[in-house]
Amino acid sequence: MTLDDPPATASGEPRLAFSPGETAALLGISPELVHDLLRTGRLRSVKAGRRRLISRAHIEAFLADDAA
């Protein structure tokens, strides 16, 4: 699973946001590291009720910033 080939919704559209666990799988890192990146603000997210969602745009911004 990659950002170019993420899981799709039931309608076949690419997903716009991912859970911290799904983000860890996409990036090939541990869920603990994702939570650390969220806590330190290096990776942004939004809250939806009790869930934390990380948008595709936030993941791409994190990767672009990390590459700079």
Short mmCIF file of N, CA and C in Angstrom, two decimals:
data_model
loop_
_atom_site.label_atom_id
_atom_site.label_comp_id
_atom_site.label_asym_id
_atom_site.label_seq_id
_atom_site.Cartn_x
_atom_site.Cartn_y
_atom_site.Cartn_z
N MET A 1 0.85 -1.17 0.00
CA MET A 1 0.00 0.00 0.00
C MET A 1 0.90 1.23 0.00
N THR A 2 0.64 2.15 -0.92
CA THR A 2 1.39 3.39 -1.01
C THR A 2 0.41 4.55 -1.14
N LEU A 3 0.94 5.77 -1.07
CA LEU A 3 0.08 6.94 -1.26
C LEU A 3 -0.49 6.98 -2.67
N ASP A 4 0.24 6.42 -3.63
CA ASP A 4 -0.25 6.39 -5.01
C ASP A 4 -1.31 5.31 -5.20
N ASP A 5 -1.34 4.33 -4.30
CA ASP A 5 -2.28 3.22 -4.41
C ASP A 5 -2.89 2.91 -3.04
N PRO A 6 -3.55 3.94 -2.42
CA PRO A 6 -4.12 3.72 -1.08
C PRO A 6 -5.41 2.93 -1.17
N PRO A 7 -5.90 2.45 -0.02
CA PRO A 7 -7.19 1.78 -0.03
C PRO A 7 -8.27 2.71 -0.55
N ALA A 8 -9.20 2.17 -1.30
CA ALA A 8 -10.28 2.99 -1.87
C ALA A 8 -11.53 2.88 -1.02
N THR A 9 -12.42 3.84 -1.20
CA THR A 9 -13.72 3.79 -0.53
C THR A 9 -14.60 2.78 -1.25
N ALA A 10 -15.78 2.55 -0.72
CA ALA A 10 -16.71 1.60 -1.35
C ALA A 10 -17.08 2.02 -2.76
N SER A 11 -17.06 3.33 -3.03
CA SER A 11 -17.39 3.82 -4.37
C SER A 11 -16.20 3.79 -5.33
N GLY A 12 -15.05 3.34 -4.83
CA GLY A 12 -13.87 3.26 -5.68
C GLY A 12 -13.00 4.51 -5.66
N GLU A 13 -13.46 5.55 -4.98
CA GLU A 13 -12.67 6.79 -4.87
C GLU A 13 -11.51 6.59 -3.90
N PRO A 14 -10.36 7.20 -4.15
CA PRO A 14 -9.26 7.08 -3.19
C PRO A 14 -9.62 7.75 -1.87
N ARG A 15 -9.14 7.18 -0.79
CA ARG A 15 -9.41 7.73 0.53
C ARG A 15 -8.70 9.05 0.71
N LEU A 16 -9.33 9.96 1.42
CA LEU A 16 -8.76 11.28 1.68
C LEU A 16 -8.05 11.35 3.02
N ALA A 17 -8.39 10.48 3.96
CA ALA A 17 -7.80 10.53 5.29
C ALA A 17 -7.61 9.12 5.84
N PHE A 18 -6.66 9.01 6.76
CA PHE A 18 -6.27 7.72 7.30
C PHE A 18 -6.12 7.81 8.81
N SER A 19 -6.30 6.68 9.49
CA SER A 19 -6.07 6.61 10.93
C SER A 19 -4.55 6.61 11.16
N PRO A 20 -4.12 6.85 12.39
CA PRO A 20 -2.68 6.76 12.67
C PRO A 20 -2.09 5.40 12.31
N GLY A 21 -2.83 4.32 12.57
CA GLY A 21 -2.33 2.99 12.22
C GLY A 21 -2.19 2.79 10.72
N GLU A 22 -3.17 3.28 9.97
CA GLU A 22 -3.10 3.19 8.50
C GLU A 22 -1.97 4.06 7.97
N THR A 23 -1.78 5.22 8.59
CA THR A 23 -0.68 6.10 8.18
C THR A 23 0.66 5.43 8.42
N ALA A 24 0.80 4.76 9.54
CA ALA A 24 2.03 4.03 9.83
C ALA A 24 2.31 2.98 8.75
N ALA A 25 1.27 2.24 8.36
CA ALA A 25 1.43 1.23 7.32
C ALA A 25 1.80 1.87 5.98
N LEU A 26 1.17 3.00 5.65
CA LEU A 26 1.49 3.69 4.39
C LEU A 26 2.94 4.15 4.35
N LEU A 27 3.42 4.67 5.49
CA LEU A 27 4.77 5.21 5.54
C LEU A 27 5.83 4.17 5.86
N GLY A 28 5.41 3.00 6.29
CA GLY A 28 6.36 1.95 6.64
C GLY A 28 7.07 2.22 7.96
N ILE A 29 6.37 2.86 8.89
CA ILE A 29 6.94 3.16 10.20
C ILE A 29 6.01 2.61 11.27
N SER A 30 6.44 2.66 12.51
CA SER A 30 5.63 2.12 13.59
C SER A 30 4.51 3.09 13.97
N PRO A 31 3.41 2.56 14.49
CA PRO A 31 2.34 3.44 14.98
C PRO A 31 2.83 4.37 16.09
N GLU A 32 3.76 3.90 16.91
CA GLU A 32 4.31 4.72 17.98
C GLU A 32 5.03 5.95 17.41
N LEU A 33 5.75 5.76 16.30
CA LEU A 33 6.43 6.89 15.68
C LEU A 33 5.41 7.87 15.10
N VAL A 34 4.33 7.38 14.52
CA VAL A 34 3.28 8.27 14.01
C VAL A 34 2.72 9.10 15.16
N HIS A 35 2.43 8.47 16.29
CA HIS A 35 1.89 9.20 17.44
C HIS A 35 2.91 10.23 17.95
N ASP A 36 4.19 9.89 17.92
CA ASP A 36 5.22 10.85 18.32
C ASP A 36 5.27 12.03 17.37
N LEU A 37 5.17 11.77 16.07
CA LEU A 37 5.17 12.84 15.07
C LEU A 37 3.94 13.74 15.25
N LEU A 38 2.80 13.15 15.58
CA LEU A 38 1.59 13.94 15.84
C LEU A 38 1.77 14.80 17.10
N ARG A 39 2.30 14.19 18.15
CA ARG A 39 2.47 14.89 19.43
C ARG A 39 3.42 16.07 19.30
N THR A 40 4.48 15.92 18.49
CA THR A 40 5.46 16.99 18.33
C THR A 40 5.07 17.99 17.25
N GLY A 41 3.99 17.71 16.51
CA GLY A 41 3.53 18.64 15.49
C GLY A 41 4.21 18.50 14.14
N ARG A 42 5.08 17.52 13.97
CA ARG A 42 5.74 17.33 12.68
C ARG A 42 4.78 16.75 11.64
N LEU A 43 3.74 16.04 12.11
CA LEU A 43 2.70 15.50 11.24
C LEU A 43 1.38 16.04 11.77
N ARG A 44 0.61 16.67 10.90
CA ARG A 44 -0.65 17.29 11.31
C ARG A 44 -1.81 16.31 11.15
N SER A 45 -2.89 16.60 11.87
CA SER A 45 -4.08 15.76 11.80
C SER A 45 -5.30 16.60 12.19
N VAL A 46 -6.46 16.00 12.04
CA VAL A 46 -7.71 16.62 12.48
C VAL A 46 -8.43 15.63 13.38
N LYS A 47 -9.27 16.15 14.27
CA LYS A 47 -10.07 15.30 15.14
C LYS A 47 -11.48 15.21 14.56
N ALA A 48 -12.02 14.01 14.55
CA ALA A 48 -13.41 13.77 14.16
C ALA A 48 -14.02 12.98 15.30
N GLY A 49 -14.66 13.69 16.21
CA GLY A 49 -15.15 13.03 17.42
C GLY A 49 -13.96 12.58 18.24
N ARG A 50 -13.89 11.29 18.52
CA ARG A 50 -12.76 10.74 19.27
C ARG A 50 -11.66 10.24 18.35
N ARG A 51 -11.92 10.23 17.06
CA ARG A 51 -10.93 9.73 16.09
C ARG A 51 -9.98 10.83 15.66
N ARG A 52 -8.78 10.44 15.36
CA ARG A 52 -7.79 11.35 14.79
C ARG A 52 -7.57 10.89 13.36
N LEU A 53 -7.71 11.81 12.41
CA LEU A 53 -7.54 11.51 11.00
C LEU A 53 -6.39 12.31 10.42
N ILE A 54 -5.60 11.65 9.61
CA ILE A 54 -4.46 12.29 8.96
C ILE A 54 -4.76 12.30 7.47
N SER A 55 -4.88 13.49 6.92
CA SER A 55 -5.26 13.61 5.51
C SER A 55 -4.08 13.27 4.61
N ARG A 56 -4.43 12.92 3.39
CA ARG A 56 -3.40 12.65 2.37
C ARG A 56 -2.50 13.89 2.22
N ALA A 57 -3.11 15.08 2.26
CA ALA A 57 -2.35 16.33 2.12
C ALA A 57 -1.36 16.50 3.28
N HIS A 58 -1.78 16.13 4.50
CA HIS A 58 -0.87 16.24 5.65
C HIS A 58 0.30 15.26 5.52
N ILE A 59 0.02 14.07 5.02
CA ILE A 59 1.10 13.08 4.82
C ILE A 59 2.07 13.59 3.76
N GLU A 60 1.54 14.10 2.65
CA GLU A 60 2.41 14.60 1.59
C GLU A 60 3.22 15.81 2.05
N ALA A 61 2.62 16.69 2.87
CA ALA A 61 3.35 17.84 3.39
C ALA A 61 4.46 17.39 4.33
N PHE A 62 4.19 16.39 5.15
CA PHE A 62 5.21 15.84 6.04
C PHE A 62 6.37 15.28 5.22
N LEU A 63 6.06 14.52 4.19
CA LEU A 63 7.11 13.94 3.36
C LEU A 63 7.91 15.01 2.62
N ALA A 64 7.23 16.04 2.14
CA ALA A 64 7.92 17.12 1.42
C ALA A 64 8.81 17.90 2.37
N ASP A 65 8.33 18.16 3.58
CA ASP A 65 9.10 18.89 4.58
C ASP A 65 10.30 18.09 5.03
N ASP A 66 10.11 16.77 5.18
CA ASP A 66 11.19 15.90 5.64
C ASP A 66 12.27 15.79 4.59
N ALA A 67 11.91 15.93 3.31
CA ALA A 67 12.88 15.82 2.22
C ALA A 67 13.68 17.11 2.05
N ALA A 68 13.16 18.22 2.57
CA ALA A 68 13.83 19.51 2.39
C ALA A 68 15.00 19.69 3.31
#
